[in-house]
mmCIF file of C-alpha atoms in Angstrom:
data_model
loop_
_atom_site.group_PDB
_atom_site.id
_atom_site.type_symbol
_atom_site.label_atom_id
_atom_site.label_comp_id
_atom_site.label_asym_id
_atom_site.label_seq_id
_atom_site.Cartn_x
_atom_site.Cartn_y
_atom_site.Cartn_z
ATOM 1 C CA MET A 820 -3.452 18.880 3.226
ATOM 2 C CA SER A 821 0.068 17.604 3.434
ATOM 3 C CA GLU A 822 2.301 17.008 6.287
ATOM 4 C CA TRP A 823 5.962 16.528 5.950
ATOM 5 C CA ILE A 824 7.432 14.591 8.834
ATOM 6 C CA SER A 825 11.270 14.995 9.112
ATOM 7 C CA GLU A 826 12.154 14.981 12.722
ATOM 8 C CA ALA A 827 15.927 14.208 11.983
ATOM 9 C CA GLY A 828 16.210 17.391 9.795
ATOM 10 C CA GLU A 829 17.532 18.048 6.406
ATOM 11 C CA ALA A 830 19.313 15.053 5.789
ATOM 12 C CA PHE A 831 15.949 13.198 5.690
ATOM 13 C CA ALA A 832 14.041 15.503 3.661
ATOM 14 C CA PRO A 833 12.530 13.993 0.646
ATOM 15 C CA GLY A 834 14.530 13.865 -2.426
ATOM 16 C CA GLU A 835 13.245 16.165 -5.872
ATOM 17 C CA ALA A 836 10.944 13.158 -7.014
ATOM 18 C CA ALA A 837 9.703 12.280 -3.167
ATOM 19 C CA ALA A 838 8.954 15.860 -2.768
ATOM 20 C CA ARG A 839 7.020 16.258 -6.091
ATOM 21 C CA CYS A 840 5.124 13.658 -5.255
ATOM 22 C CA LEU A 841 4.045 14.963 -1.876
ATOM 23 C CA GLU A 842 3.035 18.306 -3.456
ATOM 24 C CA ASN A 843 0.950 16.655 -5.705
ATOM 25 C CA LEU A 844 -0.688 14.229 -3.256
ATOM 26 C CA GLY A 845 -1.864 17.002 -1.359
ATOM 27 C CA ARG A 846 -3.256 19.071 -4.276
ATOM 28 C CA ARG A 847 -5.437 16.136 -5.000
ATOM 29 C CA GLY A 848 -6.633 16.094 -1.266
ATOM 30 C CA PHE A 849 -4.539 12.811 -0.252
ATOM 31 C CA ARG A 850 -3.446 13.411 3.176
ATOM 32 C CA ALA A 851 0.530 13.144 2.449
ATOM 33 C CA ARG A 852 3.196 12.393 5.022
ATOM 34 C CA TRP A 853 6.723 11.920 4.567
ATOM 35 C CA PHE A 854 8.642 9.744 7.278
ATOM 36 C CA PRO A 855 12.601 9.068 6.901
ATOM 37 C CA ASP A 856 12.388 5.484 7.706
ATOM 38 C CA ARG A 857 9.985 2.898 8.688
ATOM 39 C CA ALA A 858 10.177 3.143 12.468
ATOM 40 C CA ALA A 859 8.824 6.498 12.292
ATOM 41 C CA CYS A 860 5.909 5.442 9.976
ATOM 42 C CA ALA A 861 5.050 2.494 11.978
ATOM 43 C CA ALA A 862 4.932 4.517 15.197
ATOM 44 C CA ALA A 863 2.765 7.480 13.294
ATOM 45 C CA LEU A 864 0.466 4.615 12.117
ATOM 46 C CA LEU A 865 0.104 3.165 15.837
ATOM 47 C CA ALA A 866 -0.749 6.634 17.046
ATOM 48 C CA GLU A 867 -3.213 7.314 14.568
ATOM 49 C CA ILE A 868 -5.093 4.143 15.054
ATOM 50 C CA GLY A 869 -7.723 3.903 17.964
ATOM 51 C CA THR A 870 -7.320 0.863 20.205
ATOM 52 C CA ASP A 871 -11.050 0.418 19.600
ATOM 53 C CA GLU A 872 -11.062 0.545 16.055
ATOM 54 C CA ALA A 873 -10.947 -2.629 13.710
ATOM 55 C CA VAL A 874 -8.119 -2.747 11.331
ATOM 56 C CA GLY A 875 -8.071 -4.331 7.780
ATOM 57 C CA ILE A 876 -5.122 -5.137 6.107
ATOM 58 C CA GLY A 877 -4.500 -5.659 2.350
ATOM 59 C CA GLY A 878 -1.831 -8.226 0.918
ATOM 60 C CA SER A 879 1.335 -6.432 1.368
ATOM 61 C CA LYS A 880 5.013 -6.944 1.622
ATOM 62 C CA THR A 881 5.329 -3.218 2.845
ATOM 63 C CA ILE A 882 2.844 -3.529 5.840
ATOM 64 C CA ASP A 883 4.299 -6.641 6.636
ATOM 65 C CA GLU A 884 7.952 -5.194 6.949
ATOM 66 C CA LEU A 885 6.452 -2.414 8.931
ATOM 67 C CA GLY A 886 6.066 -4.787 11.766
ATOM 68 C CA VAL A 887 2.399 -3.105 12.844
ATOM 69 C CA TYR A 888 0.189 -6.277 12.814
ATOM 70 C CA ASP A 889 1.675 -7.687 15.818
ATOM 71 C CA ALA A 890 1.759 -4.498 17.666
ATOM 72 C CA LEU A 891 -1.994 -3.956 16.901
ATOM 73 C CA VAL A 892 -3.021 -7.444 18.065
ATOM 74 C CA GLU A 893 -0.934 -7.168 21.131
ATOM 75 C CA ARG A 894 -2.773 -3.930 22.179
ATOM 76 C CA GLY A 895 -5.855 -5.462 21.551
ATOM 77 C CA ASN A 896 -7.135 -4.019 18.004
ATOM 78 C CA THR A 897 -9.279 -6.342 16.304
ATOM 79 C CA VAL A 898 -7.058 -7.282 12.991
ATOM 80 C CA TRP A 899 -8.522 -8.792 9.675
ATOM 81 C CA TRP A 900 -5.663 -10.066 7.428
ATOM 82 C CA HIS A 901 -5.695 -12.798 5.390
ATOM 83 C CA TRP A 902 -2.242 -13.616 5.203
ATOM 84 C CA LYS A 903 -2.454 -14.137 9.179
ATOM 85 C CA ALA A 904 -5.897 -15.789 9.372
ATOM 86 C CA ARG A 905 -6.344 -19.311 11.121
ATOM 87 C CA PRO A 906 -8.060 -21.794 9.416
ATOM 88 C CA GLU A 907 -10.891 -21.684 11.550
ATOM 89 C CA ASP A 908 -11.228 -17.863 10.925
ATOM 90 C CA GLY A 909 -12.178 -18.675 7.053
ATOM 91 C CA ASP A 910 -11.986 -15.931 4.619
ATOM 92 C CA VAL A 911 -11.480 -12.559 6.576
ATOM 93 C CA ARG A 912 -11.127 -10.422 3.343
ATOM 94 C CA PRO A 913 -14.742 -9.265 3.378
ATOM 95 C CA LYS A 914 -14.332 -8.213 7.067
ATOM 96 C CA ALA A 915 -11.159 -6.315 6.359
ATOM 97 C CA LEU A 916 -13.397 -4.664 3.515
ATOM 98 C CA LEU A 917 -15.687 -3.417 6.676
ATOM 99 C CA SER A 918 -13.160 -2.369 9.040
ATOM 100 C CA ASP A 919 -12.544 1.213 10.502
ATOM 101 C CA VAL A 920 -9.175 1.387 9.210
ATOM 102 C CA PHE A 921 -7.598 -0.387 6.182
ATOM 103 C CA LEU A 922 -3.788 -0.665 6.010
ATOM 104 C CA CYS A 923 -2.133 -1.349 2.503
ATOM 105 C CA SER A 924 0.297 -0.242 -0.207
ATOM 106 C CA ALA A 925 0.357 0.661 -3.692
ATOM 107 C CA ASN A 926 2.516 -0.928 -6.479
ATOM 108 C CA ALA A 927 3.483 2.292 -7.880
ATOM 109 C CA LEU A 928 3.368 5.656 -6.905
ATOM 110 C CA MET A 929 3.360 8.429 -9.498
ATOM 111 C CA GLU A 930 5.110 11.841 -9.083
ATOM 112 C CA SER A 931 1.738 13.259 -9.907
ATOM 113 C CA GLY A 932 0.496 12.118 -6.896
ATOM 114 C CA GLU A 933 -1.788 8.860 -8.150
ATOM 115 C CA PRO A 934 -1.062 5.629 -6.372
ATOM 116 C CA VAL A 935 -1.424 2.599 -9.284
ATOM 117 C CA SER A 936 -2.081 -0.820 -8.268
ATOM 118 C CA ILE A 937 -2.699 -4.130 -10.027
ATOM 119 C CA ASP A 938 -4.714 -6.951 -8.203
ATOM 120 C CA GLY A 939 -5.444 -10.413 -8.659
ATOM 121 C CA GLY A 940 -8.309 -10.875 -5.767
ATOM 122 C CA GLY A 941 -9.552 -7.198 -6.037
ATOM 123 C CA ASN A 942 -9.918 -6.749 -2.442
ATOM 124 C CA ARG A 943 -6.851 -4.938 -1.737
ATOM 125 C CA VAL A 944 -8.038 -2.076 -4.385
ATOM 126 C CA ALA A 945 -11.584 -2.300 -3.599
ATOM 127 C CA ALA A 946 -10.736 -1.253 0.064
ATOM 128 C CA MET A 947 -8.773 1.609 -1.059
ATOM 129 C CA PHE A 948 -11.868 3.587 -2.190
ATOM 130 C CA TYR A 949 -14.988 1.457 -0.679
ATOM 131 C CA GLY A 950 -15.691 0.345 2.932
ATOM 132 C CA PRO A 951 -13.313 1.123 5.942
ATOM 133 C CA LYS A 952 -13.807 5.121 7.082
ATOM 134 C CA ARG A 953 -10.150 5.853 6.567
ATOM 135 C CA CYS A 954 -7.531 4.004 4.420
ATOM 136 C CA PHE A 955 -3.447 4.421 4.737
ATOM 137 C CA ILE A 956 -1.849 3.627 1.605
ATOM 138 C CA VAL A 957 1.926 3.194 2.697
ATOM 139 C CA CYS A 958 4.703 3.295 0.035
ATOM 140 C CA GLY A 959 8.621 3.246 0.100
ATOM 141 C CA VAL A 960 10.478 5.494 -2.407
ATOM 142 C CA ASN A 961 10.988 2.240 -4.352
ATOM 143 C CA LYS A 962 7.792 2.838 -5.673
ATOM 144 C CA LEU A 963 7.951 6.346 -7.093
ATOM 145 C CA ALA A 964 7.411 6.355 -11.071
ATOM 146 C CA PRO A 965 7.624 9.526 -12.949
ATOM 147 C CA ASP A 966 4.490 8.777 -15.124
ATOM 148 C CA TYR A 967 1.735 5.986 -15.447
ATOM 149 C CA ASP A 968 4.003 4.228 -18.368
ATOM 150 C CA ALA A 969 6.746 4.095 -15.847
ATOM 151 C CA ALA A 970 4.179 3.202 -13.021
ATOM 152 C CA ILE A 971 3.093 -0.006 -15.164
ATOM 153 C CA GLU A 972 6.350 -0.980 -16.421
ATOM 154 C CA ARG A 973 7.518 -1.308 -12.219
ATOM 155 C CA ILE A 974 4.437 -3.333 -11.504
ATOM 156 C CA LYS A 975 4.907 -5.687 -14.638
ATOM 157 C CA THR A 976 8.624 -5.768 -14.203
ATOM 158 C CA VAL A 977 9.282 -5.977 -10.593
ATOM 159 C CA ALA A 978 5.757 -5.922 -8.163
ATOM 160 C CA CYS A 979 3.892 -8.710 -9.838
ATOM 161 C CA PRO A 980 7.005 -11.025 -10.863
ATOM 162 C CA LYS A 981 8.273 -10.936 -7.336
ATOM 163 C CA ASN A 982 5.036 -11.602 -6.184
ATOM 164 C CA ALA A 983 4.474 -14.516 -8.123
ATOM 165 C CA VAL A 984 7.693 -16.076 -7.061
ATOM 166 C CA ARG A 985 6.758 -15.677 -3.510
ATOM 167 C CA LEU A 986 3.348 -17.270 -3.826
ATOM 168 C CA ASN A 987 5.063 -20.088 -5.902
ATOM 169 C CA MET A 988 2.497 -19.492 -8.814
ATOM 170 C CA LYS A 989 3.017 -21.227 -12.201
ATOM 171 C CA THR A 990 2.958 -18.092 -14.476
ATOM 172 C CA PRO A 991 5.433 -17.180 -16.814
ATOM 173 C CA CYS A 992 6.283 -13.879 -15.044
ATOM 174 C CA ALA A 993 7.479 -15.760 -12.377
ATOM 175 C CA LYS A 994 10.021 -17.780 -14.479
ATOM 176 C CA THR A 995 11.408 -14.900 -16.429
ATOM 177 C CA GLY A 996 10.727 -11.640 -14.120
ATOM 178 C CA ARG A 997 8.425 -9.953 -16.493
ATOM 179 C CA CYS A 998 4.789 -9.913 -17.859
ATOM 180 C CA HIS A 999 4.026 -11.783 -20.741
ATOM 181 C CA GLU A 1000 0.240 -10.800 -20.844
ATOM 182 C CA CYS A 1001 -0.758 -14.074 -20.178
ATOM 183 C CA ALA A 1002 -3.889 -15.933 -19.740
ATOM 184 C CA ALA A 1003 -2.921 -18.322 -17.029
ATOM 185 C CA GLU A 1004 -5.599 -19.516 -14.800
ATOM 186 C CA LEU A 1005 -3.598 -17.675 -11.761
ATOM 187 C CA ARG A 1006 -2.675 -14.397 -13.520
ATOM 188 C CA MET A 1007 -2.384 -11.882 -11.138
ATOM 189 C CA CYS A 1008 -2.910 -8.799 -13.202
ATOM 190 C CA ARG A 1009 -6.660 -8.979 -13.322
ATOM 191 C CA VAL A 1010 -7.521 -5.133 -12.135
ATOM 192 C CA THR A 1011 -5.806 -2.169 -12.495
ATOM 193 C CA VAL A 1012 -6.309 0.951 -10.590
ATOM 194 C CA ARG A 1013 -5.035 4.535 -10.953
ATOM 195 C CA TYR A 1014 -6.347 6.441 -8.122
ATOM 196 C CA SER A 1015 -6.291 9.947 -8.766
ATOM 197 C CA TYR A 1016 -8.324 11.550 -6.184
ATOM 198 C CA PRO A 1017 -9.636 10.675 -2.622
ATOM 199 C CA MET A 1018 -13.539 9.503 -2.459
ATOM 200 C CA VAL A 1019 -15.569 12.392 -1.399
ATOM 201 C CA GLY A 1020 -15.899 12.323 2.416
ATOM 202 C CA ARG A 1021 -13.341 9.709 3.175
ATOM 203 C CA GLU A 1022 -10.061 9.970 4.319
ATOM 204 C CA THR A 1023 -7.558 8.669 2.286
ATOM 205 C CA HIS A 1024 -3.881 8.921 3.574
ATOM 206 C CA VAL A 1025 -0.859 8.586 1.246
ATOM 207 C CA TRP A 1026 2.516 8.151 3.377
ATOM 208 C CA LEU A 1027 5.947 8.024 1.611
ATOM 209 C CA VAL A 1028 9.043 6.676 3.425
ATOM 210 C CA GLY A 1029 12.104 7.190 2.775
ATOM 211 C CA GLU A 1030 14.035 3.866 2.304
ATOM 212 C CA GLU A 1031 12.560 0.597 0.280
ATOM 213 C CA LEU A 1032 9.796 -1.147 1.291
ATOM 214 C CA GLY A 1033 7.890 -4.261 -0.301
ATOM 215 C CA PHE A 1034 7.837 -5.049 -4.099
#
């Protein structure tokens, strides 16, 4: 079931590509919602998540830019995010996989209503479809892609190279801005997931925001 959120009126209604994507997400069984901006999306996330729920977060600039981590911690939620973990916490990624709610983004979102992601560690994509009771995949409109080939092209020329630079990784894509199909020890492109339908009996939300977020 799709719910298009546009509290500010027609000026913030989704464009043609976004509207197609939202419609197709709903047809596939994802719980699709549209938000005009990150503030509206962040407020809705905080309203959806109970204060007694444990929250896991996958590596995501999008979630980071929403600013929900601090708000969740301040109100008392247990939050497992390896980006924010203290040394004494150890590896919190397995705990994130066992949380009540998982927050993440996809690297691309096809107009057919299919999130596409490439991962290096596997924890983010695994939690999208296994483990937590509910998953929220949040994407900015910059991640829209007309088809699978365009989604992969976006990931290999935008998402992965920018993440490699962010992490100061010594991979060819960090130097040139595009994928070289390398065999580097620290290669990030290790698993590719095309999420076509939500898992049976599991809530999977895909939220689209009307501004650029993340890589």
